[in-house]
mmCIF file of C-alpha atoms in Angstrom:
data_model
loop_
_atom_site.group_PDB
_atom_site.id
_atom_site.type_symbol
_atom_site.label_atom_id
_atom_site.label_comp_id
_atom_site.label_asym_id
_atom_site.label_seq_id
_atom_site.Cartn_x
_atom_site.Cartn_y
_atom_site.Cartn_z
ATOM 1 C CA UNK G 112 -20.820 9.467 -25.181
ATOM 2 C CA UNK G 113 -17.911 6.897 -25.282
ATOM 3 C CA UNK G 114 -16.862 5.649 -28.392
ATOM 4 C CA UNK G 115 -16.807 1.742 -29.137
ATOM 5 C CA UNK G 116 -12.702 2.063 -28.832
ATOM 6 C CA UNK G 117 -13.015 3.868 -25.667
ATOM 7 C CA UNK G 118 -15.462 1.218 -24.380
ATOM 8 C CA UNK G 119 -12.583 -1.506 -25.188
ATOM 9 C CA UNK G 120 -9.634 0.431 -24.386
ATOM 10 C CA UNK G 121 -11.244 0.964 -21.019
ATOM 11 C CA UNK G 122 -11.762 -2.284 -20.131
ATOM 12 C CA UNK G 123 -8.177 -3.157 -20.821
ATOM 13 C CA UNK G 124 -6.937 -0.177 -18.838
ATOM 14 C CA UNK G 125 -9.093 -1.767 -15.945
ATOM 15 C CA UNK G 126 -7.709 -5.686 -16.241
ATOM 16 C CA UNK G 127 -4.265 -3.434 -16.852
ATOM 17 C CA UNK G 128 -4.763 -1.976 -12.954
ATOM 18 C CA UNK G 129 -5.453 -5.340 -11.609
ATOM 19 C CA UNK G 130 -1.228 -6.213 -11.224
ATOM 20 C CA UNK G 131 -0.593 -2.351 -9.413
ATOM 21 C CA UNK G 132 2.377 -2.953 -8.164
ATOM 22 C CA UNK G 133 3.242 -6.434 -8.990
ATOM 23 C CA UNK G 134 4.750 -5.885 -12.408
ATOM 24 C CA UNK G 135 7.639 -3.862 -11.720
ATOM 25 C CA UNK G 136 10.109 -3.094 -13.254
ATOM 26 C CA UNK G 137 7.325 -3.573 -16.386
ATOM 27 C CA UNK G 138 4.466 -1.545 -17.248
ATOM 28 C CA UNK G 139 0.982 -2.723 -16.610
ATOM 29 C CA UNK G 140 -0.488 -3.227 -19.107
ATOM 30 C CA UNK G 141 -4.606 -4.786 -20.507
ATOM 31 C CA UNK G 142 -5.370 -6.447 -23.800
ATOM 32 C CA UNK G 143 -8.331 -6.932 -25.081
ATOM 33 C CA UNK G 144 -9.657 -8.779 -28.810
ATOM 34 C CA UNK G 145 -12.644 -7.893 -29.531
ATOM 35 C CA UNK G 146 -14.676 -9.623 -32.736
ATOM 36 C CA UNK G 147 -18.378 -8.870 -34.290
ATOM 37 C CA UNK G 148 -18.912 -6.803 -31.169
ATOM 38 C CA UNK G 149 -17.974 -9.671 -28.790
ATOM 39 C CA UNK G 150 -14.909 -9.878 -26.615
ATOM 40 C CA UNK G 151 -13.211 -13.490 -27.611
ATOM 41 C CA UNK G 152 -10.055 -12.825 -25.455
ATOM 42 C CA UNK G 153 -8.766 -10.636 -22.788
ATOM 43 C CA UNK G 154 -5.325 -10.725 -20.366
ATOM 44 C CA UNK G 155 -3.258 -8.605 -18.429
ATOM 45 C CA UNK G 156 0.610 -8.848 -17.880
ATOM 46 C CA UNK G 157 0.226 -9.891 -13.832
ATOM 47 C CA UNK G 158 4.443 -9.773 -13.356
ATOM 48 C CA UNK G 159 7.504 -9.574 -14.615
ATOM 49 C CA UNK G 160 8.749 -12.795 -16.348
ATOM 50 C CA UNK G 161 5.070 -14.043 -16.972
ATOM 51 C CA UNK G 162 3.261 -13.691 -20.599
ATOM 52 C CA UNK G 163 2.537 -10.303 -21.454
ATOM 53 C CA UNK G 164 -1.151 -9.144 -22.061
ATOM 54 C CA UNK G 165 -1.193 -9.816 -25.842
ATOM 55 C CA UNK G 166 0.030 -12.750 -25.738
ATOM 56 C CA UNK G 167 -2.810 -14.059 -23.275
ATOM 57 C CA UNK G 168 -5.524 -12.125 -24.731
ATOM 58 C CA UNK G 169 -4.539 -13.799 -28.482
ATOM 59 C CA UNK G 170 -4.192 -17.409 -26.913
ATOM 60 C CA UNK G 171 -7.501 -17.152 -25.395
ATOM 61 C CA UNK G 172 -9.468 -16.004 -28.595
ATOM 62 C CA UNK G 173 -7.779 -18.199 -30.403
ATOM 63 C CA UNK G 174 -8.967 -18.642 -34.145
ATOM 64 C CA UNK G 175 -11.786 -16.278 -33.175
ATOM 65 C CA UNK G 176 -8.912 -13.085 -33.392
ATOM 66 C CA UNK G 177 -9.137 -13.261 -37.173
ATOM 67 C CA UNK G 178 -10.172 -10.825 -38.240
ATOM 68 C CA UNK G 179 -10.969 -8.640 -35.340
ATOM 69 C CA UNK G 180 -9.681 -5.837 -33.209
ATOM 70 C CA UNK G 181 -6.578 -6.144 -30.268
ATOM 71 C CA UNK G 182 -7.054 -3.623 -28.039
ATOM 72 C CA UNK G 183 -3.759 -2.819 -25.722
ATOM 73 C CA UNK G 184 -3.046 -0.222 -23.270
ATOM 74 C CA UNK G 185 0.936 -0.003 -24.781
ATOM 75 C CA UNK G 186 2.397 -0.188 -27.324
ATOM 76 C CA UNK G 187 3.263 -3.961 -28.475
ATOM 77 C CA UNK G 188 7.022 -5.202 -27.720
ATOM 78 C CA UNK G 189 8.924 -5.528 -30.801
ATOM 79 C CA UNK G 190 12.253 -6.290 -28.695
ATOM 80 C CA UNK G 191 13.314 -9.678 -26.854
ATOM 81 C CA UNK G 192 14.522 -9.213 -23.468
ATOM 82 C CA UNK G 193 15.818 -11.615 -21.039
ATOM 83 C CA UNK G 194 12.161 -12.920 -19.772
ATOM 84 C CA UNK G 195 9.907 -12.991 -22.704
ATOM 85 C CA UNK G 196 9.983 -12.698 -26.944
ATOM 86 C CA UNK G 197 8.615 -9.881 -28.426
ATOM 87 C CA UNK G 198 4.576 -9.536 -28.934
ATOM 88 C CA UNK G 199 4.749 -7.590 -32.458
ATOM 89 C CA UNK G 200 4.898 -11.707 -34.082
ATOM 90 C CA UNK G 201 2.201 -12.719 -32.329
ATOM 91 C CA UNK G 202 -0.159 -9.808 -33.277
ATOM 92 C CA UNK G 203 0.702 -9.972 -36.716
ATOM 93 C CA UNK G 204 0.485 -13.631 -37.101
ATOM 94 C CA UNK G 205 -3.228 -13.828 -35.237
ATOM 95 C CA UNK G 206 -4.452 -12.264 -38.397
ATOM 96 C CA UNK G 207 -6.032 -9.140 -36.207
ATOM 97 C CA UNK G 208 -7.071 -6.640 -39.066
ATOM 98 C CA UNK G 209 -7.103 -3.624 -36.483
ATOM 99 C CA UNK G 210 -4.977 -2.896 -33.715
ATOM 100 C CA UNK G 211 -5.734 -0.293 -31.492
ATOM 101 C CA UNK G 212 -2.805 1.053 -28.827
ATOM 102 C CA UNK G 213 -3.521 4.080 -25.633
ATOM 103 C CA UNK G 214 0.091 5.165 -25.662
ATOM 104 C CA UNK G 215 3.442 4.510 -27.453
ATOM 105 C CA UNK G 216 6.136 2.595 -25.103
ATOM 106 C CA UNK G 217 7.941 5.556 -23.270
ATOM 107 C CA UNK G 218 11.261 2.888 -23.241
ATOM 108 C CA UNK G 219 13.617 5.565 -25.933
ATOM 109 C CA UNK G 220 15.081 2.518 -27.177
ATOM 110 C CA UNK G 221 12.160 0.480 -28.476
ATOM 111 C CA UNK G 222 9.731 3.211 -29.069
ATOM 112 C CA UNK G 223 7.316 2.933 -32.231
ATOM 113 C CA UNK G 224 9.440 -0.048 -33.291
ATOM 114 C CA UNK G 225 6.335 -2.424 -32.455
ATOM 115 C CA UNK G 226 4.143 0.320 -34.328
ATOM 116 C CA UNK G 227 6.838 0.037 -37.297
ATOM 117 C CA UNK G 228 5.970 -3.308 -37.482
ATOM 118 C CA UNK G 229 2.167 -3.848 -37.233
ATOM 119 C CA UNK G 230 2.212 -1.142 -40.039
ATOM 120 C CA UNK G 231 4.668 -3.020 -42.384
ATOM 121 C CA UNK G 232 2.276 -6.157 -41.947
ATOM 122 C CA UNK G 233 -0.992 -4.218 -43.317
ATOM 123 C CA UNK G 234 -2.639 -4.035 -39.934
ATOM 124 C CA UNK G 235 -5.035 -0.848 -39.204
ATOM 125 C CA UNK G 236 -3.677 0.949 -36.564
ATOM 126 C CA UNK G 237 -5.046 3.427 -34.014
ATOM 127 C CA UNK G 238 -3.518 5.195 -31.758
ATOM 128 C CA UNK G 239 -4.024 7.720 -28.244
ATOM 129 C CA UNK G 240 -6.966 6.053 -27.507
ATOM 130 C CA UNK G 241 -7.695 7.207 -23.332
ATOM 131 C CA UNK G 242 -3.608 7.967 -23.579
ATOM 132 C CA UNK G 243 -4.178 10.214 -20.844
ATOM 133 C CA UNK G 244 -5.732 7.493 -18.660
ATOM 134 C CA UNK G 245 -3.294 4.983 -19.637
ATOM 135 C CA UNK G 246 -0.006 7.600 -18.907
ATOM 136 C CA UNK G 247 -1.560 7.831 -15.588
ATOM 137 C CA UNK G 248 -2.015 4.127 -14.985
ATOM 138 C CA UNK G 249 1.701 3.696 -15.732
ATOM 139 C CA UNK G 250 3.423 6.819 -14.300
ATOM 140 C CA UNK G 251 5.930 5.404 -11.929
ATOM 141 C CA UNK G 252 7.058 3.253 -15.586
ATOM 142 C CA UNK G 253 7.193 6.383 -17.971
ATOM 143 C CA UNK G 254 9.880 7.978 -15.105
ATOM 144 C CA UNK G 255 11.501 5.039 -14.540
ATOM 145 C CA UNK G 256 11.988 3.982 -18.105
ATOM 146 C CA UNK G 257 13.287 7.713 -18.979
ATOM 147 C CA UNK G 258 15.180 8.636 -16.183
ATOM 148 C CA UNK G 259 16.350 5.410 -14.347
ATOM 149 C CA UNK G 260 15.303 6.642 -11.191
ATOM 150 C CA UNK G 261 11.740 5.979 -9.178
ATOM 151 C CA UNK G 262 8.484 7.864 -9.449
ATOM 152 C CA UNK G 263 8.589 9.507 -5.949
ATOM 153 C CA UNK G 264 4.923 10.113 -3.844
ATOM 154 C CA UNK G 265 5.385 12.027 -0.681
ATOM 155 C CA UNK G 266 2.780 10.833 1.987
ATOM 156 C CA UNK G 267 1.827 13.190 4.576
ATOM 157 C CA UNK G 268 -1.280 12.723 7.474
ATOM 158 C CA UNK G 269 -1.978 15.790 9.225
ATOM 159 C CA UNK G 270 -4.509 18.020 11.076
ATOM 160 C CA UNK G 271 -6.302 20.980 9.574
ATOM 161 C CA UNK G 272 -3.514 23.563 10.400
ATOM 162 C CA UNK G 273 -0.890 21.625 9.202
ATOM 163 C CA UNK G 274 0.505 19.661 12.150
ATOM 164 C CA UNK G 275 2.043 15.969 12.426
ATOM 165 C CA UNK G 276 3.051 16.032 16.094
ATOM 166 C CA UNK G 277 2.008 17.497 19.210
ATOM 167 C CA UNK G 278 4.978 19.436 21.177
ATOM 168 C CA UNK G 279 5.974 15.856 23.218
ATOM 169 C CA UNK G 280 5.987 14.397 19.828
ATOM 170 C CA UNK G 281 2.646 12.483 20.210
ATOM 171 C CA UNK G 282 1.386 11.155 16.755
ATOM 172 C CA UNK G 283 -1.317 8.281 17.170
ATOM 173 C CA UNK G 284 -3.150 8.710 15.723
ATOM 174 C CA UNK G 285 -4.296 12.129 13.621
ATOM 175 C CA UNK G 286 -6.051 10.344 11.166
ATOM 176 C CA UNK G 287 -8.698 7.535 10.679
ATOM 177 C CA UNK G 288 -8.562 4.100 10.462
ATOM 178 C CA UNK G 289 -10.006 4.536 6.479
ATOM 179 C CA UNK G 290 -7.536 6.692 5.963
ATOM 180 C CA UNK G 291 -4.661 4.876 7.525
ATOM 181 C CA UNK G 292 -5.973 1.557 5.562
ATOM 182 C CA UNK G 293 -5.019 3.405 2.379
ATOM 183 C CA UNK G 294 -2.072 4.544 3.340
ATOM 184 C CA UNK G 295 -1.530 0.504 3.693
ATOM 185 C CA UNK G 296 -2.763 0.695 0.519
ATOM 186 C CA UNK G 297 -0.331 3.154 -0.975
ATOM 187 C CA UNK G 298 2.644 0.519 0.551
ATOM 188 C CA UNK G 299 1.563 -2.115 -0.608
ATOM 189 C CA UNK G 300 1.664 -0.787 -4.506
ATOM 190 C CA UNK G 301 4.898 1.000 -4.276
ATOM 191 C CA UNK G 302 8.044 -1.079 -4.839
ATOM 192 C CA UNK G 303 9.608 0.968 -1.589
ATOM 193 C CA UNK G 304 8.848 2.867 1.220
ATOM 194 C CA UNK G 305 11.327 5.137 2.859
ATOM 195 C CA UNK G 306 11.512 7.085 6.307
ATOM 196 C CA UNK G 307 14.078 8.824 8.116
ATOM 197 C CA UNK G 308 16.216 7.193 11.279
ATOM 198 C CA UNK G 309 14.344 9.589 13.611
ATOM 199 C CA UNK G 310 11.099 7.739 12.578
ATOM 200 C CA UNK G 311 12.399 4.143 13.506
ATOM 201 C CA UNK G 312 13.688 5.784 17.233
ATOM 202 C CA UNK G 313 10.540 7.679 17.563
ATOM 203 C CA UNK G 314 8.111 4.997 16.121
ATOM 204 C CA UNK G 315 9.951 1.703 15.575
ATOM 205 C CA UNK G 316 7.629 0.503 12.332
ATOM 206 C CA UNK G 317 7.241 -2.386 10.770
ATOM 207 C CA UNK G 318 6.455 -0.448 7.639
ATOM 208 C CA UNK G 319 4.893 -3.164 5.950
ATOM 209 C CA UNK G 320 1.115 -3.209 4.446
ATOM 210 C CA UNK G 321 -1.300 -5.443 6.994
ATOM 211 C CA UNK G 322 -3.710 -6.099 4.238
ATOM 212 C CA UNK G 323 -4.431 -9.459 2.995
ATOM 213 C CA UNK G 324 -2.359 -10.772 0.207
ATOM 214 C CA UNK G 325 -0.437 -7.662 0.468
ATOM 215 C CA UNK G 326 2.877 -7.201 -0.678
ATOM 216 C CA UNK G 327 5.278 -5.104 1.989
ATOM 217 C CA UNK G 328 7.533 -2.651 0.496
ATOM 218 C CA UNK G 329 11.452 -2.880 0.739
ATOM 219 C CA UNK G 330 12.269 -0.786 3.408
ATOM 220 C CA UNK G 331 14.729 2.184 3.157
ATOM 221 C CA UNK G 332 15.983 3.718 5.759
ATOM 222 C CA UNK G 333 18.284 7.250 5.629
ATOM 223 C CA UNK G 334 20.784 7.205 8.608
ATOM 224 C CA UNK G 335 23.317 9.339 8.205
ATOM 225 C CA UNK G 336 25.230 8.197 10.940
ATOM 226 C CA UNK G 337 23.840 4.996 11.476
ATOM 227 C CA UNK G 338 21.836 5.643 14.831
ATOM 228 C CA UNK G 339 19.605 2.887 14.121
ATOM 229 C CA UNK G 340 19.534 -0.047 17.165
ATOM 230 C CA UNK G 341 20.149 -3.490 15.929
ATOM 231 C CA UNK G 342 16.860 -4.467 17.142
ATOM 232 C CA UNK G 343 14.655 -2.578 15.357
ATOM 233 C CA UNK G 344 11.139 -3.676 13.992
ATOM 234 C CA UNK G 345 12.441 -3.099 10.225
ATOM 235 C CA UNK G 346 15.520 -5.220 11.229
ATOM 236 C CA UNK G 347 14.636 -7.948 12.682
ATOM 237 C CA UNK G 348 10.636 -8.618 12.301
ATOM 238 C CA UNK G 349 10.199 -11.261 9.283
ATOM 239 C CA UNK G 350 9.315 -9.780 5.876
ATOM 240 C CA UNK G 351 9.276 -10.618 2.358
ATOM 241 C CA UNK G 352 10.940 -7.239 1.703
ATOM 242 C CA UNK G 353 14.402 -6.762 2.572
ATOM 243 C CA UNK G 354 16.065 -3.359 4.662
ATOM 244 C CA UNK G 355 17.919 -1.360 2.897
ATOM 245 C CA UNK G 356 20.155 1.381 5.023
ATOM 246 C CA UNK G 357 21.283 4.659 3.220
ATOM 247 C CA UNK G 358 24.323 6.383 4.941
ATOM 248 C CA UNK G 359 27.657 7.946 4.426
ATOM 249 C CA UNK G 360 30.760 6.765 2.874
ATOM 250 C CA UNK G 361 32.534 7.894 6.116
ATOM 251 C CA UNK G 362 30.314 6.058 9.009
ATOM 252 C CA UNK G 363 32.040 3.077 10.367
ATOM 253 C CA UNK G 364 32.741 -0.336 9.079
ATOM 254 C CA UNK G 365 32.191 -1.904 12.042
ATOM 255 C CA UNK G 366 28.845 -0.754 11.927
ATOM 256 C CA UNK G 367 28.090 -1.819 8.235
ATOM 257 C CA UNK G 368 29.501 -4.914 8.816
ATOM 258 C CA UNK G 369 26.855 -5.313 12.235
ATOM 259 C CA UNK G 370 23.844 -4.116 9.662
ATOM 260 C CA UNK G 371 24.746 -6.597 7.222
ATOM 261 C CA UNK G 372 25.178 -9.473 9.420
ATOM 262 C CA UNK G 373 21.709 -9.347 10.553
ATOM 263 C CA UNK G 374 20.369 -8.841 6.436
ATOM 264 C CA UNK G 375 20.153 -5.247 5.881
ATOM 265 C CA UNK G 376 21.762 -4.207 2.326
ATOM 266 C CA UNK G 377 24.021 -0.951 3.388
ATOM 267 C CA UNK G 378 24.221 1.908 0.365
ATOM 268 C CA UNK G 379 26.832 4.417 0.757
ATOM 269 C CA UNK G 380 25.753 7.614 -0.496
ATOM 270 C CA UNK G 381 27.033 11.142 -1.448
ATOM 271 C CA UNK G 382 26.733 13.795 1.532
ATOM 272 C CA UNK G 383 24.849 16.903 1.208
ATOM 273 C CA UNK G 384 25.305 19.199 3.856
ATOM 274 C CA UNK G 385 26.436 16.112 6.245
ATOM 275 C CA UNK G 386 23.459 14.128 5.129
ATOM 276 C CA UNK G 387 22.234 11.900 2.762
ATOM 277 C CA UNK G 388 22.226 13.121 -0.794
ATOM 278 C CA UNK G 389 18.462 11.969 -1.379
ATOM 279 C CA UNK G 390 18.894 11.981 -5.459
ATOM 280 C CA UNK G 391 21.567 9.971 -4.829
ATOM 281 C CA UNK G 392 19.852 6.976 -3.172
ATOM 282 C CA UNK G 393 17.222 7.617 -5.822
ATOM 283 C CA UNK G 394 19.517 7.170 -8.725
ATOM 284 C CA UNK G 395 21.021 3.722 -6.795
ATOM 285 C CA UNK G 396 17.126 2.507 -6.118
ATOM 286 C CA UNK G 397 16.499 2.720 -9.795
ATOM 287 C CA UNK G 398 19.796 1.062 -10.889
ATOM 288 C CA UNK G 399 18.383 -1.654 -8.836
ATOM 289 C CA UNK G 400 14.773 -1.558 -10.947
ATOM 290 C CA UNK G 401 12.862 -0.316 -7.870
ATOM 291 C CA UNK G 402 10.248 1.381 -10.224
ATOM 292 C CA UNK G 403 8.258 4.019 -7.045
ATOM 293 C CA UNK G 404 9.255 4.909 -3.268
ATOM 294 C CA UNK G 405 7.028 5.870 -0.947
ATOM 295 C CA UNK G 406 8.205 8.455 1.571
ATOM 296 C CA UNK G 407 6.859 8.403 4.793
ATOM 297 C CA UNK G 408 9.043 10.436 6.577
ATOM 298 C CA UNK G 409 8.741 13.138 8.936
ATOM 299 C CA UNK G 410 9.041 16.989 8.899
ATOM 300 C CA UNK G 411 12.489 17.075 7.840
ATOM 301 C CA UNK G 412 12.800 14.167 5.494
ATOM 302 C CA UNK G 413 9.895 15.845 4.003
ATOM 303 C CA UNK G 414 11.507 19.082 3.935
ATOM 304 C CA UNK G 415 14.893 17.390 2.334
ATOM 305 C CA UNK G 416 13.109 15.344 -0.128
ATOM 306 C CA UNK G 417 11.176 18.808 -1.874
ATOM 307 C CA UNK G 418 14.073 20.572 -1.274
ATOM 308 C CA UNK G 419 16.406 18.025 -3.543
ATOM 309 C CA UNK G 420 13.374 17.812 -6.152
ATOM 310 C CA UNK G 421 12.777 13.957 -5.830
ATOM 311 C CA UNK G 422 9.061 14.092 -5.425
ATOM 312 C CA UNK G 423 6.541 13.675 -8.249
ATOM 313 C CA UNK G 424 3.627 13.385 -6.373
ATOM 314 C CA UNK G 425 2.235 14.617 -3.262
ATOM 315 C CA UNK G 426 -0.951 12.443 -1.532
ATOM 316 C CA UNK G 427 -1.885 14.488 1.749
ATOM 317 C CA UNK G 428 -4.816 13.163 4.092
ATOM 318 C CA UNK G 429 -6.064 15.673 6.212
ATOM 319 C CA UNK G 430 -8.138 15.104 9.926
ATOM 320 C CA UNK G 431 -10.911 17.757 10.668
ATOM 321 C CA UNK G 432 -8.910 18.239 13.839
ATOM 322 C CA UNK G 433 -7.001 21.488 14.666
ATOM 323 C CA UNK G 434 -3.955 21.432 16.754
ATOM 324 C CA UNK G 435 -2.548 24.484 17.459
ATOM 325 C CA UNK G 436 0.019 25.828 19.246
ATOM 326 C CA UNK G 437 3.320 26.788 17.562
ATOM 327 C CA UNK G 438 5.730 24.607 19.219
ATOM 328 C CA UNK G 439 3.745 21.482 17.463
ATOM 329 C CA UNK G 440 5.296 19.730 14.566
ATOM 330 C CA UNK G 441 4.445 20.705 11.155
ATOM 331 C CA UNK G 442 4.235 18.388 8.642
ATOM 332 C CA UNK G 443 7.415 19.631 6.694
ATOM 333 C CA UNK G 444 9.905 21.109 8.563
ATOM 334 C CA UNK G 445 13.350 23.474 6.300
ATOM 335 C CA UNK G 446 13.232 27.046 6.321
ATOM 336 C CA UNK G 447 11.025 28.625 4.733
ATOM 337 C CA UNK G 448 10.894 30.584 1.286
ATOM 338 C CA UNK G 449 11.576 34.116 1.568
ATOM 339 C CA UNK G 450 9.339 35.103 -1.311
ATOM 340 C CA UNK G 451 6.182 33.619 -1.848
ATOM 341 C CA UNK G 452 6.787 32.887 -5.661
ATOM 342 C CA UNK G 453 9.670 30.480 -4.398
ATOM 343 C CA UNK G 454 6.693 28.264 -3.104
ATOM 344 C CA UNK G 455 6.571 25.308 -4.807
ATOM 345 C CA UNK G 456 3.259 24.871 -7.240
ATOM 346 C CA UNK G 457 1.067 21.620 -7.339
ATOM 347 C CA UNK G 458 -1.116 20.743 -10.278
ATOM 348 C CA UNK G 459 -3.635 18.154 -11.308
ATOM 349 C CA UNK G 460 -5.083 18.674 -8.000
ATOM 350 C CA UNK G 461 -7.723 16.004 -6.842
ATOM 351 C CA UNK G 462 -9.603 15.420 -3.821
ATOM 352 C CA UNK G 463 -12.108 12.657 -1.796
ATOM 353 C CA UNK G 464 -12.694 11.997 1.373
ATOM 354 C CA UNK G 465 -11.318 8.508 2.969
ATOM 355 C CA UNK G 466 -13.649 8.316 6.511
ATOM 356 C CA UNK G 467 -13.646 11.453 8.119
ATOM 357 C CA UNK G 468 -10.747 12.427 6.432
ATOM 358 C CA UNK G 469 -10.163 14.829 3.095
ATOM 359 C CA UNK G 470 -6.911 12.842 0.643
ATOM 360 C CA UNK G 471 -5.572 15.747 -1.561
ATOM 361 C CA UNK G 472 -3.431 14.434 -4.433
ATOM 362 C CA UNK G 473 -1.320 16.336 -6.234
ATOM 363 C CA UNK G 474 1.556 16.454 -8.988
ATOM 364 C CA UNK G 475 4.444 18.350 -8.040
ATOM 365 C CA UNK G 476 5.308 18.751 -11.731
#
């Protein structure tokens, strides 16, 4: 049986998830102030450079927060940054006797300094309440904030055996419409989505969500060469996400140049093998506060991208449907491993079925 802090905490985590994938480059993150066994305020941080979920929680409860218990999926702020003070004031001056936090902030350079604080002041604290639900809720953050590069999810749709393609490279579609809507769903609460040039001459995408009051993705594309026509979808179809190309130092200027005249943002990258150095554009995505990438790429960007050891997560949907035939496309392309303890291990392994279809997500470490 759930505790009366669990209660709480969990309806913070759950006003917390309402801003996926609006708050980046912040966390999400749910308060709620709880007093007498009533809930006198609640708020949730909905995007970067609005109030932060303590600071709407305490407004709302007003006097009523003496007293009582703030509930907060992370830690408190004690910092100022460039959109909004610090919370730590604001907690200790609503005269909250007990504070209860899910995780500490992950961010090396502030951690504990807003627990510090709420201490000093005489405040009960708790902490770790449902820290493993609240870790979760803010993943793509904790790698961002640690590493300066994006929490990674590799997206794959394929048949039962394994297969993206048929042999004349026909696609559309393997999977249902449920399952394609959340894979709409998976764009629209990443901060990008990247696919390989092959994709945009096979396909030519949109790559944006289709869902009501969604939010498209920037686009990335990796051209090596820059093979991409001028008039592709991504290019020149109106979006509120920009293009971003990822190619070599040594491809033309005249052809940078034509990509930037028509919007796209051109990053040079570091060559691997003759191709794009994938934790390269990585580290440049997260220098520019892009916070999770999608990939949606094909057999060999799929192959590239676990090869280089970019992905963090895996979400696979597979189609009761069975292909066969060895000249059809698998879903990630390389050589294989020559030993079978060289094959790479999931864990926290999940399943449900979207339509027809079984989703598989799983944590690549």
């Amino acid at each position: 049986m759930k505790s009366l802090d669990e209660k709480y905490m969990g309806m913070a985590l759950r006003l917390a998830e309402k801003a996926r994938g609006r708050t980046s480059p912040n966390p999400m993150v749910g308060a709620v102030v709880v007093k007498n066994g009533h809930v006198v305020g609640r708020g949730y941080h909905r995007k970067a450079g609005e109030p932060h979920a303590e600071a709407i929680a305490l407004k709302k409860a007003g006097p009523a927060a003496k007293s009582g218990t703030l509930y907060v999926t992370l830690e408190p702020c004690s910092h100022t940054n460039k959109r909004t003070p610090p919370c730590t004031p604001l907690v200790v001056q609503s005269g909250v006797k007990r504070v209860v936090i899910a995780m500490i902030d992950p961010n090396p350079h502030v951690s504990g300094g807003g627990i510090s604080t709420i201490r000093k002041s005489g405040i009960k604290l708790v902490t770790g309440v449902l820290e493993a639900e609240a870790r979760k809720l803010n993943e793509a953050f904790i790698k961002h904030v640690t590493t300066r590069t994006p929490f990674v999810t590799l997206k794959i749709a394929q048949t039962l055996d394994g297969k993206i393609a048929t042999a004349s490279g026909e696609s559309k579609w393997i999977t249902s419409e449920e399952a394609r809507e959340e894979g709409r769903r998976l764009r629209d609460i990443n901060d990008a989505i990247l696919v390989g040039v092959n994709t945009i001459l096979r396909d030519d995408p949109s790559l944006t969500t289709r869902i009501p009051g969604g939010r498209d993705p920037i686009r990335v594309i990796v051209d090596s060469t820059l093979r991409m026509p001028l008039n592709a979808k991504v290019l020149i179809q109106k979006s509120q996400a920009k293009t971003m190309v990822a190619t070599l130092s040594n491809v033309p200027e005249s052809k940078i140049k034509k990509l930037q005249d028509i919007g796209a943002e051109v990053l040079t990258t570091k060559s691997v093998l003759g191709r794009v150095d994938l934790q390269d554009i990585m580290k440049k995505l997260g220098q520019k506060d892009i916070m999770s990438v999608l990939i949606e790429g094909g057999a060999e960007v799929n192959a590239s991208a676990l090869k280089s050891s970019i992905v963090d997560k895996i979400v696979m949907f597979i189609a009761p449907t069975i292909m066969t035939g060895k000249d059809s496309l698998c879903s990630i392309g390389g050589i294989s491993p020559k030993k079978l303890g060289h094959a790479i291990k999931l864990h926290n392994v999940t399943s449900r079925f979207v339509g027809q279809d079984l989703m598989i997500e799983a944590y690549v470490r």
